[in-house]
mmCIF file of C-alpha atoms in Angstrom:
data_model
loop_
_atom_site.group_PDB
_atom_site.id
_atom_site.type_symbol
_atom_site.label_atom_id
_atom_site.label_comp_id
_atom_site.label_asym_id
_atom_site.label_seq_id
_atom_site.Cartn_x
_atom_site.Cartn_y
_atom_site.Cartn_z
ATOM 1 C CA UNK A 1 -11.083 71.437 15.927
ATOM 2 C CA UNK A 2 -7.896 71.102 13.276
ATOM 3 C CA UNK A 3 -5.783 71.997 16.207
ATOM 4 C CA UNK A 4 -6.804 69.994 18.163
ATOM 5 C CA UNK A 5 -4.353 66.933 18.563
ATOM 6 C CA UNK A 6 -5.006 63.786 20.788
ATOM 7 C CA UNK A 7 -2.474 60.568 21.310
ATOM 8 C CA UNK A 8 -3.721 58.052 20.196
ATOM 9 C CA UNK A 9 -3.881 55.642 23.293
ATOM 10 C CA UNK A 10 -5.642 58.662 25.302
ATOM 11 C CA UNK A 11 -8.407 58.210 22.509
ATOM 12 C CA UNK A 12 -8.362 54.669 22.825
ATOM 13 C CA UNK A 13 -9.178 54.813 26.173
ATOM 14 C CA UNK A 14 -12.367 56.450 25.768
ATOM 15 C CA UNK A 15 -13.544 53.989 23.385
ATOM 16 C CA UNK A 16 -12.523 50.833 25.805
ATOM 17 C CA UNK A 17 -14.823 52.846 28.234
ATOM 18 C CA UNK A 18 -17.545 53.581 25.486
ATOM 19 C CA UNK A 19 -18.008 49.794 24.799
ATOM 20 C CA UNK A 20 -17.898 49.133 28.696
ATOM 21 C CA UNK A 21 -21.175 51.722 28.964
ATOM 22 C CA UNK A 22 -22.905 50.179 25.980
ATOM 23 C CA UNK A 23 -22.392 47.004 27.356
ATOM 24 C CA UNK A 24 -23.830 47.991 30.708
ATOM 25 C CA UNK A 25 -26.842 49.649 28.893
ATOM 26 C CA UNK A 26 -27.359 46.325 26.912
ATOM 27 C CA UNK A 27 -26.970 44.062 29.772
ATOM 28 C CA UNK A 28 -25.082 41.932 27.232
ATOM 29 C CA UNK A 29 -21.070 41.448 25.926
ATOM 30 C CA UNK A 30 -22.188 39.674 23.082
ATOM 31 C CA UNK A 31 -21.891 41.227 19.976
ATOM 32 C CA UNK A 32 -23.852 41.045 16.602
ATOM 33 C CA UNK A 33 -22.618 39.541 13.413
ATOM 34 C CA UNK A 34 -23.513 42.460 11.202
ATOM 35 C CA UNK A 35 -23.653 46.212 11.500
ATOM 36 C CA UNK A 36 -27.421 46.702 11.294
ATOM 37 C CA UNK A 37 -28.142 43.193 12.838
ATOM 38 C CA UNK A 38 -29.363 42.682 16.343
ATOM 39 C CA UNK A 39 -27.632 42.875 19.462
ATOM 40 C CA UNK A 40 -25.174 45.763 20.608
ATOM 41 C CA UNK A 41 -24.220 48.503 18.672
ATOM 42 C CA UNK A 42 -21.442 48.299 16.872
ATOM 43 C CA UNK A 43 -18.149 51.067 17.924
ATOM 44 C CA UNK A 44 -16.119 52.375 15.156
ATOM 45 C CA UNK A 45 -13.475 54.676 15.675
ATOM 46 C CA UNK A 46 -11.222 56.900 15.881
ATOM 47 C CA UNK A 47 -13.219 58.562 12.787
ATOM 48 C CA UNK A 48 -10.713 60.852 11.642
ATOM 49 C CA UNK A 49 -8.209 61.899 8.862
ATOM 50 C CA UNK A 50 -4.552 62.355 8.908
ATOM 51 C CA UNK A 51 -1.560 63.239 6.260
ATOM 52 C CA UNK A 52 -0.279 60.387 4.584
ATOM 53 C CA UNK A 53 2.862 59.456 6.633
ATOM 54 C CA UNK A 54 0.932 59.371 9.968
ATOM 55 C CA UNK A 55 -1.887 57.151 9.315
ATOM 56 C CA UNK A 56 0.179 53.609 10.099
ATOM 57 C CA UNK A 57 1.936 54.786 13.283
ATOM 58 C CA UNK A 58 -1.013 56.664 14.722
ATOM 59 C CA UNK A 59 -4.191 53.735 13.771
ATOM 60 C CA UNK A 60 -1.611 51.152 14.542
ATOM 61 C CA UNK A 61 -1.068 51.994 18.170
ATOM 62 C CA UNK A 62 -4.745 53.124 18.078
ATOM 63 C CA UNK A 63 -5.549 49.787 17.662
ATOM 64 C CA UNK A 64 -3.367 48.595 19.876
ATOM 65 C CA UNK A 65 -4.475 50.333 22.789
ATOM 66 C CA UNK A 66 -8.498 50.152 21.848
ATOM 67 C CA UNK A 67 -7.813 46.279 22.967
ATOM 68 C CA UNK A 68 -10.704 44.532 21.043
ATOM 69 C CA UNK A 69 -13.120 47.542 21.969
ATOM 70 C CA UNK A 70 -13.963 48.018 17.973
ATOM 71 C CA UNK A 71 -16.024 46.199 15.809
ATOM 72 C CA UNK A 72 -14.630 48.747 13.025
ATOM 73 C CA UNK A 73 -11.837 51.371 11.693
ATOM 74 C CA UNK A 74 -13.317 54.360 10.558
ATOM 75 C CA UNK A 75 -11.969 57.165 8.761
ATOM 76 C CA UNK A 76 -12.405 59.908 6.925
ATOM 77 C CA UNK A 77 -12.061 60.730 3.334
ATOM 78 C CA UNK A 78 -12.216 64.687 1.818
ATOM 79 C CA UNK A 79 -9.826 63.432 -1.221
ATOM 80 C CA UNK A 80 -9.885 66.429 -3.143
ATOM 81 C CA UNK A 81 -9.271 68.648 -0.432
ATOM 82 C CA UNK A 82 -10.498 72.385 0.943
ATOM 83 C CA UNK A 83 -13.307 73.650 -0.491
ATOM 84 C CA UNK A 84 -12.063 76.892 -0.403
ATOM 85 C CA UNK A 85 -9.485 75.871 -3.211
ATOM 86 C CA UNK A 86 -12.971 74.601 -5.173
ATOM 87 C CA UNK A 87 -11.181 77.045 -8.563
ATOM 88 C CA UNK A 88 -8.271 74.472 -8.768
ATOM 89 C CA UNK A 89 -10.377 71.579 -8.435
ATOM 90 C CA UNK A 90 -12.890 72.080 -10.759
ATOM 91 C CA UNK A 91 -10.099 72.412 -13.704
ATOM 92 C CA UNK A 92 -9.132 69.369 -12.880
ATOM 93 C CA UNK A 93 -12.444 66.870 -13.098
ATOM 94 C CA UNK A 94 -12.878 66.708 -16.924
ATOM 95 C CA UNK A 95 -10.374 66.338 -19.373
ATOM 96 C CA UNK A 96 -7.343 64.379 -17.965
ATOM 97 C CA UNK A 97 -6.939 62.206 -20.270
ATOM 98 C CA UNK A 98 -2.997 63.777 -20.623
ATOM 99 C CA UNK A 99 -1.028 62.006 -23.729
ATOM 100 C CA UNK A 100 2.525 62.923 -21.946
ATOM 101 C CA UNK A 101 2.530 60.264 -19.598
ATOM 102 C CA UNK A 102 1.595 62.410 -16.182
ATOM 103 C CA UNK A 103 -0.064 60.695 -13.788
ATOM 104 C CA UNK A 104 -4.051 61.599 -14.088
ATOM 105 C CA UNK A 105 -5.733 63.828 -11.137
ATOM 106 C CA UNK A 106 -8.991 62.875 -12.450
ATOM 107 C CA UNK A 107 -9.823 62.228 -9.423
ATOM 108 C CA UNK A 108 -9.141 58.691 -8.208
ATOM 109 C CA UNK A 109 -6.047 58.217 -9.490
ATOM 110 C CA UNK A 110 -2.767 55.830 -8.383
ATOM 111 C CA UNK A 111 -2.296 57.921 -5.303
ATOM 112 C CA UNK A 112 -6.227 57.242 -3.809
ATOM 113 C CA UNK A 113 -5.422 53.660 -3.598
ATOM 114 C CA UNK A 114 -2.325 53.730 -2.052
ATOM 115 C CA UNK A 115 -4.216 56.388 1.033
ATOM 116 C CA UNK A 116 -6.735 53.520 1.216
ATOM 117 C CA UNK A 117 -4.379 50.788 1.645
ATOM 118 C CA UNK A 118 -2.001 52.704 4.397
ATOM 119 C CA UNK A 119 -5.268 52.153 6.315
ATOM 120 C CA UNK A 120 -5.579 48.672 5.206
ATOM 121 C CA UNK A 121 -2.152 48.176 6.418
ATOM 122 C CA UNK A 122 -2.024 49.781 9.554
ATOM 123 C CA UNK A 123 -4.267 47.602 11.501
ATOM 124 C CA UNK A 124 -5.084 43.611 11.395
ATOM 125 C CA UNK A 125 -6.145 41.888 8.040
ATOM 126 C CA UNK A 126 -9.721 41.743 7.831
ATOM 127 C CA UNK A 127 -10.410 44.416 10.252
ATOM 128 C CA UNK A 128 -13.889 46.046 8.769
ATOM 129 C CA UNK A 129 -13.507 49.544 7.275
ATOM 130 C CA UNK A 130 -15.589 52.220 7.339
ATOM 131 C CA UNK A 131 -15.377 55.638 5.858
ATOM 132 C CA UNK A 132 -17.427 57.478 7.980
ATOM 133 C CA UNK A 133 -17.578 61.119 6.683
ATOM 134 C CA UNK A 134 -17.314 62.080 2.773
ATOM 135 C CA UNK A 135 -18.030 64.332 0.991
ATOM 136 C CA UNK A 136 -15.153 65.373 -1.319
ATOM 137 C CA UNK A 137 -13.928 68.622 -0.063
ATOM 138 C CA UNK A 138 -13.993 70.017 3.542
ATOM 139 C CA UNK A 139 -15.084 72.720 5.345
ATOM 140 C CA UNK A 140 -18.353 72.824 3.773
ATOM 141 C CA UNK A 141 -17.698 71.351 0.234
ATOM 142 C CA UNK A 142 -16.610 73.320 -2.917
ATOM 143 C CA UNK A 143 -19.075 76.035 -4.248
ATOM 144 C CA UNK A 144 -20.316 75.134 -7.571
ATOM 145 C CA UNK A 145 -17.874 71.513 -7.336
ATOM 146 C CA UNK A 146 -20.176 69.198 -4.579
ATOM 147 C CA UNK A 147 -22.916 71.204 -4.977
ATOM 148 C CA UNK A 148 -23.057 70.792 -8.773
ATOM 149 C CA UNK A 149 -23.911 67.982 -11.376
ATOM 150 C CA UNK A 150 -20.006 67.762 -11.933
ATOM 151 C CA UNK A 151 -20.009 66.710 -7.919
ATOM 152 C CA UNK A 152 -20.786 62.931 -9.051
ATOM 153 C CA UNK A 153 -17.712 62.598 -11.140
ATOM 154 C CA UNK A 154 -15.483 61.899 -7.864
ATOM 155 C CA UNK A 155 -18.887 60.630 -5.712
ATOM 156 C CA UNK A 156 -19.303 57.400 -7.984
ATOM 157 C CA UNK A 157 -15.886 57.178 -8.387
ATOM 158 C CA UNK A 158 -15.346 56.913 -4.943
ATOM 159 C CA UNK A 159 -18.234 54.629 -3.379
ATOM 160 C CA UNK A 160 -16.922 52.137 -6.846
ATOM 161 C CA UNK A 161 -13.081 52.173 -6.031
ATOM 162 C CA UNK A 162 -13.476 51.974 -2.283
ATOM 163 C CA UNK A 163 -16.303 48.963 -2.821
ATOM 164 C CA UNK A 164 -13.517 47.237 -4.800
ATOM 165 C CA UNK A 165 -10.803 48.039 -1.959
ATOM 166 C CA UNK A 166 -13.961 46.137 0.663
ATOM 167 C CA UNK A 167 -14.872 49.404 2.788
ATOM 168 C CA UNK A 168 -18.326 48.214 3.714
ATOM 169 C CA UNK A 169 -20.033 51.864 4.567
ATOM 170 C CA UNK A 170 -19.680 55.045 3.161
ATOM 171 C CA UNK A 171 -21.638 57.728 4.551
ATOM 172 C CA UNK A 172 -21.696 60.909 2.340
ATOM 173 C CA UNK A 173 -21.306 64.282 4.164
ATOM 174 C CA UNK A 174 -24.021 65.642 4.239
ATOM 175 C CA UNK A 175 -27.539 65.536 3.958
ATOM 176 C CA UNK A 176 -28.561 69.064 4.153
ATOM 177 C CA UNK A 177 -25.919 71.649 4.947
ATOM 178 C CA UNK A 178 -23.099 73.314 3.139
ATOM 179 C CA UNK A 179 -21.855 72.812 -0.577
ATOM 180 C CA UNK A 180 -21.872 69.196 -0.080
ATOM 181 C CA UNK A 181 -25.145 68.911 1.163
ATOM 182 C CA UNK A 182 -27.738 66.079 -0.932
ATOM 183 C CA UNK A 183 -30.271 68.317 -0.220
ATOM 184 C CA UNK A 184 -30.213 72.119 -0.702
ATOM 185 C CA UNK A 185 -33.125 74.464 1.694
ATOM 186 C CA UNK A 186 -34.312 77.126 0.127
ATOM 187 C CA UNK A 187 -36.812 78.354 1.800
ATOM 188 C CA UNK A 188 -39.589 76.274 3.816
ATOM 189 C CA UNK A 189 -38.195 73.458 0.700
ATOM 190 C CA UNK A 190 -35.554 70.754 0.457
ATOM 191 C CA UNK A 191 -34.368 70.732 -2.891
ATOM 192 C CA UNK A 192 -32.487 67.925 -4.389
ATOM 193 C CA UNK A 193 -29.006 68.378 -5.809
ATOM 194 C CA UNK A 194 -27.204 66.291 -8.639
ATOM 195 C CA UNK A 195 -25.674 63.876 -6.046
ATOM 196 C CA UNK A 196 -28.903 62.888 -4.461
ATOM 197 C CA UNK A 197 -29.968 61.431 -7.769
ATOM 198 C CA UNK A 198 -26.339 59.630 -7.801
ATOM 199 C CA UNK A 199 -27.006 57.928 -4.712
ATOM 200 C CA UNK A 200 -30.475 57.234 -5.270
ATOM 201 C CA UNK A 201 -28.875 55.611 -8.292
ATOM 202 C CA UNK A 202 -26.313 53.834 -6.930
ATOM 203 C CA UNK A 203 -28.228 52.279 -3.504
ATOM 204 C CA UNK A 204 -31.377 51.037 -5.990
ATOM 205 C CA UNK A 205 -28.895 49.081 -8.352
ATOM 206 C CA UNK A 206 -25.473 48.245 -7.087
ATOM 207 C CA UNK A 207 -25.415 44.905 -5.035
ATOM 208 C CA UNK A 208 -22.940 43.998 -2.154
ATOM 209 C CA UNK A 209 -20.725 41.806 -4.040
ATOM 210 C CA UNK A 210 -17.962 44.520 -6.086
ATOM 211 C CA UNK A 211 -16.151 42.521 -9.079
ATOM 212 C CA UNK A 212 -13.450 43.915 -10.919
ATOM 213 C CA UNK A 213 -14.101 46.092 -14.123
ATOM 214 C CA UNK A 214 -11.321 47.045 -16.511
ATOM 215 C CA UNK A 215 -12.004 49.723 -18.742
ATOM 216 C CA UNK A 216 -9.794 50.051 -21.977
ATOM 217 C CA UNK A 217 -9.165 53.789 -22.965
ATOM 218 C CA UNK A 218 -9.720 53.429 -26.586
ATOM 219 C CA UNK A 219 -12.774 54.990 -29.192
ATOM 220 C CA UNK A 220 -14.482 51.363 -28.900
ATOM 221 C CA UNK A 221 -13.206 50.837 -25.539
ATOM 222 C CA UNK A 222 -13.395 47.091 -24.025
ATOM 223 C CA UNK A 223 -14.884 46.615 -20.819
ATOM 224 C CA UNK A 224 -13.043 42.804 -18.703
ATOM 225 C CA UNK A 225 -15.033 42.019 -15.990
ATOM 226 C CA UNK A 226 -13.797 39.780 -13.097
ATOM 227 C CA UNK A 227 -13.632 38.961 -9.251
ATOM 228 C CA UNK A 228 -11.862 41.516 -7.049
ATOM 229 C CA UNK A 229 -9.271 41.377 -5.111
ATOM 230 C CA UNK A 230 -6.151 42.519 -6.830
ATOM 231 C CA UNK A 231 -4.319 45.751 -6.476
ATOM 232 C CA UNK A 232 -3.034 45.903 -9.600
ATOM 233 C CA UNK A 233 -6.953 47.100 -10.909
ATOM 234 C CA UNK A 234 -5.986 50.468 -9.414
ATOM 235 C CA UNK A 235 -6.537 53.041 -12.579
ATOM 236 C CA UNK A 236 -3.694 53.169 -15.061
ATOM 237 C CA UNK A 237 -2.575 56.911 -16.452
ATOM 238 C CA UNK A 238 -4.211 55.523 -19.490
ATOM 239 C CA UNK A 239 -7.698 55.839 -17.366
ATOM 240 C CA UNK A 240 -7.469 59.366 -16.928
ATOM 241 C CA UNK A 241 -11.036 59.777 -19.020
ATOM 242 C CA UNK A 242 -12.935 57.033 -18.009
ATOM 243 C CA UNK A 243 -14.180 54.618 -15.200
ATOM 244 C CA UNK A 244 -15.677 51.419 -15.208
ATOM 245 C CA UNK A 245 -17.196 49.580 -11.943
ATOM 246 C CA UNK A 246 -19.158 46.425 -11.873
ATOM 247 C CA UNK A 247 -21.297 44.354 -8.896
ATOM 248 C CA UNK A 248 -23.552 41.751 -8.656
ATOM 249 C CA UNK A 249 -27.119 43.366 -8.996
ATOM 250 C CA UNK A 250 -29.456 42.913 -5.730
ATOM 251 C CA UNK A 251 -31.509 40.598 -8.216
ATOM 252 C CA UNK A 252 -30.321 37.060 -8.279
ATOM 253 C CA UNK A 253 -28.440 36.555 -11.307
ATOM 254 C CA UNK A 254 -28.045 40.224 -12.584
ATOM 255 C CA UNK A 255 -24.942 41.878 -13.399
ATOM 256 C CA UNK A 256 -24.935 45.847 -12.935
ATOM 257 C CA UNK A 257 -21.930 48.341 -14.356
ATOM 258 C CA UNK A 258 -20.926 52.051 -13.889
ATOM 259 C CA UNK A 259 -19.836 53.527 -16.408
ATOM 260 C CA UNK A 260 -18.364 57.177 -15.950
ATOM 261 C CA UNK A 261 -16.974 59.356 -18.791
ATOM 262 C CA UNK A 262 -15.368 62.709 -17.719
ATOM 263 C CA UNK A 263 -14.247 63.811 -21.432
ATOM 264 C CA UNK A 264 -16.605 66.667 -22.078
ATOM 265 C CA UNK A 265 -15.577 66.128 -26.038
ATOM 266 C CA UNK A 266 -15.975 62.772 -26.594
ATOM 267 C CA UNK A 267 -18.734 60.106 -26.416
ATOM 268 C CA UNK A 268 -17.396 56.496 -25.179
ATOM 269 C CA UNK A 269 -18.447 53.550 -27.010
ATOM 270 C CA UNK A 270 -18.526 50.378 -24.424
ATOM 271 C CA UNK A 271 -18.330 46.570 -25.845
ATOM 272 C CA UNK A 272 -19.427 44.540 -22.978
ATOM 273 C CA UNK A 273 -18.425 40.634 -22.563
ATOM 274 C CA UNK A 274 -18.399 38.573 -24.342
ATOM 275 C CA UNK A 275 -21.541 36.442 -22.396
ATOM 276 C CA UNK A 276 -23.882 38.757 -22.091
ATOM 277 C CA UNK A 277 -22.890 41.923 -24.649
ATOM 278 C CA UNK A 278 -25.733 41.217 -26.591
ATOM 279 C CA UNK A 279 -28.070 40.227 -23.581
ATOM 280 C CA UNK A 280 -31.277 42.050 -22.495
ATOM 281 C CA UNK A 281 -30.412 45.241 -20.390
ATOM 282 C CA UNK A 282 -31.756 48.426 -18.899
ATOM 283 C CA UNK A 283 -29.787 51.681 -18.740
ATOM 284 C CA UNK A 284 -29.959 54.970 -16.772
ATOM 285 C CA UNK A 285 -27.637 57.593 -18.938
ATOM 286 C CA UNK A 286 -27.096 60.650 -16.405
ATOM 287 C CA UNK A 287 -26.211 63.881 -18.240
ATOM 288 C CA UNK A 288 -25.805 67.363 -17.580
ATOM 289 C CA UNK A 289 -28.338 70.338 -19.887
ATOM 290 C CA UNK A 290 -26.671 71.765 -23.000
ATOM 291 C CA UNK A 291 -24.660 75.241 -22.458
ATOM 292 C CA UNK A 292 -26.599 78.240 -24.265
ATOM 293 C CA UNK A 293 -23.168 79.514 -25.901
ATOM 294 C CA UNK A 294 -22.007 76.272 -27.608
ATOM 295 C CA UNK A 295 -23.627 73.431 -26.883
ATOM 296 C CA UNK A 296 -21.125 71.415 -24.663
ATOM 297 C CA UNK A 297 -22.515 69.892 -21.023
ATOM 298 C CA UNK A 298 -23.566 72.438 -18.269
ATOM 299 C CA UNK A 299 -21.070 70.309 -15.742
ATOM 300 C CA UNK A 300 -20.907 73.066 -13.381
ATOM 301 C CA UNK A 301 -24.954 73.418 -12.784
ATOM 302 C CA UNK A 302 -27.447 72.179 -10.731
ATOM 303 C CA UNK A 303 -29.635 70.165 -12.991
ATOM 304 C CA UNK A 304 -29.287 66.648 -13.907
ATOM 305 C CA UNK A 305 -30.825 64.883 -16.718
ATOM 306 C CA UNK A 306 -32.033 61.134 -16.530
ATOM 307 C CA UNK A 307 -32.753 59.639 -20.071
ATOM 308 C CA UNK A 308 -33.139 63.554 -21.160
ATOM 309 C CA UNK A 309 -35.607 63.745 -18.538
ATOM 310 C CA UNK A 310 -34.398 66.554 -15.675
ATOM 311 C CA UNK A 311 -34.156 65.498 -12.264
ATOM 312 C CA UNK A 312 -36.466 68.034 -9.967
ATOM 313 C CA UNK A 313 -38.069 66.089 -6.933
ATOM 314 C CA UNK A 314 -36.575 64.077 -4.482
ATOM 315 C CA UNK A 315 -39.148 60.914 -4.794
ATOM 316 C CA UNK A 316 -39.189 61.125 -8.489
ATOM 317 C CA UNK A 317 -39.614 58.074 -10.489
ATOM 318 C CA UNK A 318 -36.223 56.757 -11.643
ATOM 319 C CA UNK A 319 -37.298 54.434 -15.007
ATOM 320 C CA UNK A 320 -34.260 53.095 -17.103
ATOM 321 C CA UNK A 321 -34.294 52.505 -20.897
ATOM 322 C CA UNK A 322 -34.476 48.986 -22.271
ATOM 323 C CA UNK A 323 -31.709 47.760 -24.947
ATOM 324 C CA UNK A 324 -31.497 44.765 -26.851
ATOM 325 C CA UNK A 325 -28.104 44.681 -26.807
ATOM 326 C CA UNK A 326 -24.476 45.682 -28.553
ATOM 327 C CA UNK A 327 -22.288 48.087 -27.075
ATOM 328 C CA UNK A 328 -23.032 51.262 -24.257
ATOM 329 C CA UNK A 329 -22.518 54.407 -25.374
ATOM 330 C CA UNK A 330 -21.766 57.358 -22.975
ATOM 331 C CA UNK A 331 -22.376 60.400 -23.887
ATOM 332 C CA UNK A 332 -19.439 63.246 -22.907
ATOM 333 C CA UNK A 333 -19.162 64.728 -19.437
ATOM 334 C CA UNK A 334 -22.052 61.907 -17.908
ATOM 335 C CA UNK A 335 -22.482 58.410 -16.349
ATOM 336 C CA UNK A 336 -24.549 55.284 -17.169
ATOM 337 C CA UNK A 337 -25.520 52.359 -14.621
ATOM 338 C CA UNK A 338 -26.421 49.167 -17.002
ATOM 339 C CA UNK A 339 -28.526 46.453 -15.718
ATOM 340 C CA UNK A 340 -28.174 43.403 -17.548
ATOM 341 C CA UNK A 341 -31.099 40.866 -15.183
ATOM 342 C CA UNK A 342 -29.990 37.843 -17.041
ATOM 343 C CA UNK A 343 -26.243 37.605 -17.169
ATOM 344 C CA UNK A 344 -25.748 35.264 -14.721
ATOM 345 C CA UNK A 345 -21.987 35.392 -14.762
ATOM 346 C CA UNK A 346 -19.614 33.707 -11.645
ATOM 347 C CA UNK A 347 -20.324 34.975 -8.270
ATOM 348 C CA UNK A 348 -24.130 36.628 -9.309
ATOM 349 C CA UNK A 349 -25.280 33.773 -10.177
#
């Protein structure tokens, strides 16, 4: 439980006698080259989530003491916090695009990347990470935050800044069950939320290989695309409004971009690169239904819109829109993955 509190050698220990079992089990010591590959399970531990200040002392001796038993760190990641505070959060999604120089809460902001990289820090370079429970607010989500088309605002957000950061897995929390559930039962049914169509979305298009996209916060804003690896591409305040994430597509040669806007007000007009702006492409604009009152997005709701098409079943078709070319435009308060097959630019070639 919360209270519950273990050292961190004394949790170690079980895992050195975990891998001991599994290697018993297996009959074998020798371990596999990738996650899903052949050979022994891989252990990842200690699968957990502290404040701040006690993540480098407590994974760093947890390391320590594990002696080689892990093949990966895992933690997890409820960034936004309790669900029962799901009021506050909510006002604080759309529209933080603050002209007095306060740093954005929108919700991957300066402070996400510096969490990340305490657990980067705290344990040997290169060490595989692995967030292994998300799902934006604990204690069974937010009511009418996860469970709602507004949910994907910090979901994409967060599988595109920690791809950039090199966390490798990210499994979303959970499937069915709670507000944060993919899946809602009513009933004898399973119903899809938003966020299933997000990660339908995001595990049909984006490739293994993250890049670096830098999205200027102007009315024709001007999206720089290069390789990661620099911590300086962590949002500035003037990215309060807008995200941009790019990969390699899982087609040889393809490019594929995020785009999320989370101004309910204004549409954002994207010039790609030059390269491939005026290249071929196929687009999937997710939006929310029009309010009855006045017209602006239904963010807080439980339908999604694909194209203007509303997202009902879970094995719906998911088609995209072919464009010739020129800039992306994303409509307020909704997200766009572009496919461009031909772009063939550095490491997707």
């Amino acid at each position: 439980g919360l209270a519950a509190h273990l050292e961190p050698e004394a949790l170690a220990a079980d895992f050195r006698l975990l891998r001991r079992e599994l290697e018993t089990a297996w009959g074998s010591t020798e371990r596999k080259a990738t996650w899903n590959g052949p050979g022994l399970p891989w252990v990842a531990g200690p699968d957990c989530q502290l404040p701040l200040g006690d993540i480098p002392d407590y994974y760093g001796r947890f390391f320590a003491a594990a002696d080689g038993a892990l093949d990966a760190v895992a933690y997890h990641l409820y960034w936004l916090g309790s669900g029962k505070r799901w009021g506050r959060v909510s006002n604080k999604l759309f529209d933080q695009g603050l002209p007095n120089g306060k740093l954005p809460t929108w919700p991957m902001g300066r402070a996400f990347y510096g969490f990340v990289h305490k657990y980067q820090r705290a344990v040997p370079p290169k060490t595989p990470l692995w967030v292994t429970e998300s799902g934006g607010m604990y204690g069974s989500g937010g009511l009418n935050v996860t469970s709602s088309f507004a949910s994907a605002f910090w979901y994409l957000d967060e599988l595109g800044a920690l791809a950039k950061e090199s966390v490798a897995v990210h499994c979303r929390q959970a499937l069915i069950g709670g507000h944060y559930g993919l899946l809602e039962r009513v009933g004898d049914d399973l119903r899809p939320r938003p966020d299933f169509f997000a990660t339908r979305l995001w595990a049909t298009h984006m490739g293994p290989v993250a890049l670096s996209a830098i999205l200027r916060a102007t009315d024709k804003s001007l999206l720089a695309i290069r390789t990661k690896g620099r911590r300086s591409d962590a949002p500035s305040d003037a990215d309060a409004d807008a995200r941009a994430y790019a990969h390699c597509g899982r087609e040889k040669g393809s490019i594929v971009l995020l785009i999320v806007n989370a101004t309910t007000k204004r549409a954002r007009r994207v010039a790609l690169p030059f390269g491939f702006a005026d290249l071929p492409r196929n687009e999937w604009h997710v939006t929310a239904p029009p309010r009855l009152d006045d017209g602006g997005p239904r963010v807080f709701g439980r339908t999604a819109l694909l194209n203007g098409i509303p997202l009902l079943k879970t094995d719906q078709p998911l088609p995209g829109v072919a464009v010739d070319g020129g800039p992306v435009v994303v409509e307020p308060a909704s997200y766009a993955f572009v496919v461009v097959p031909d772009a063939r630019w550095g490491p997707c070639v």
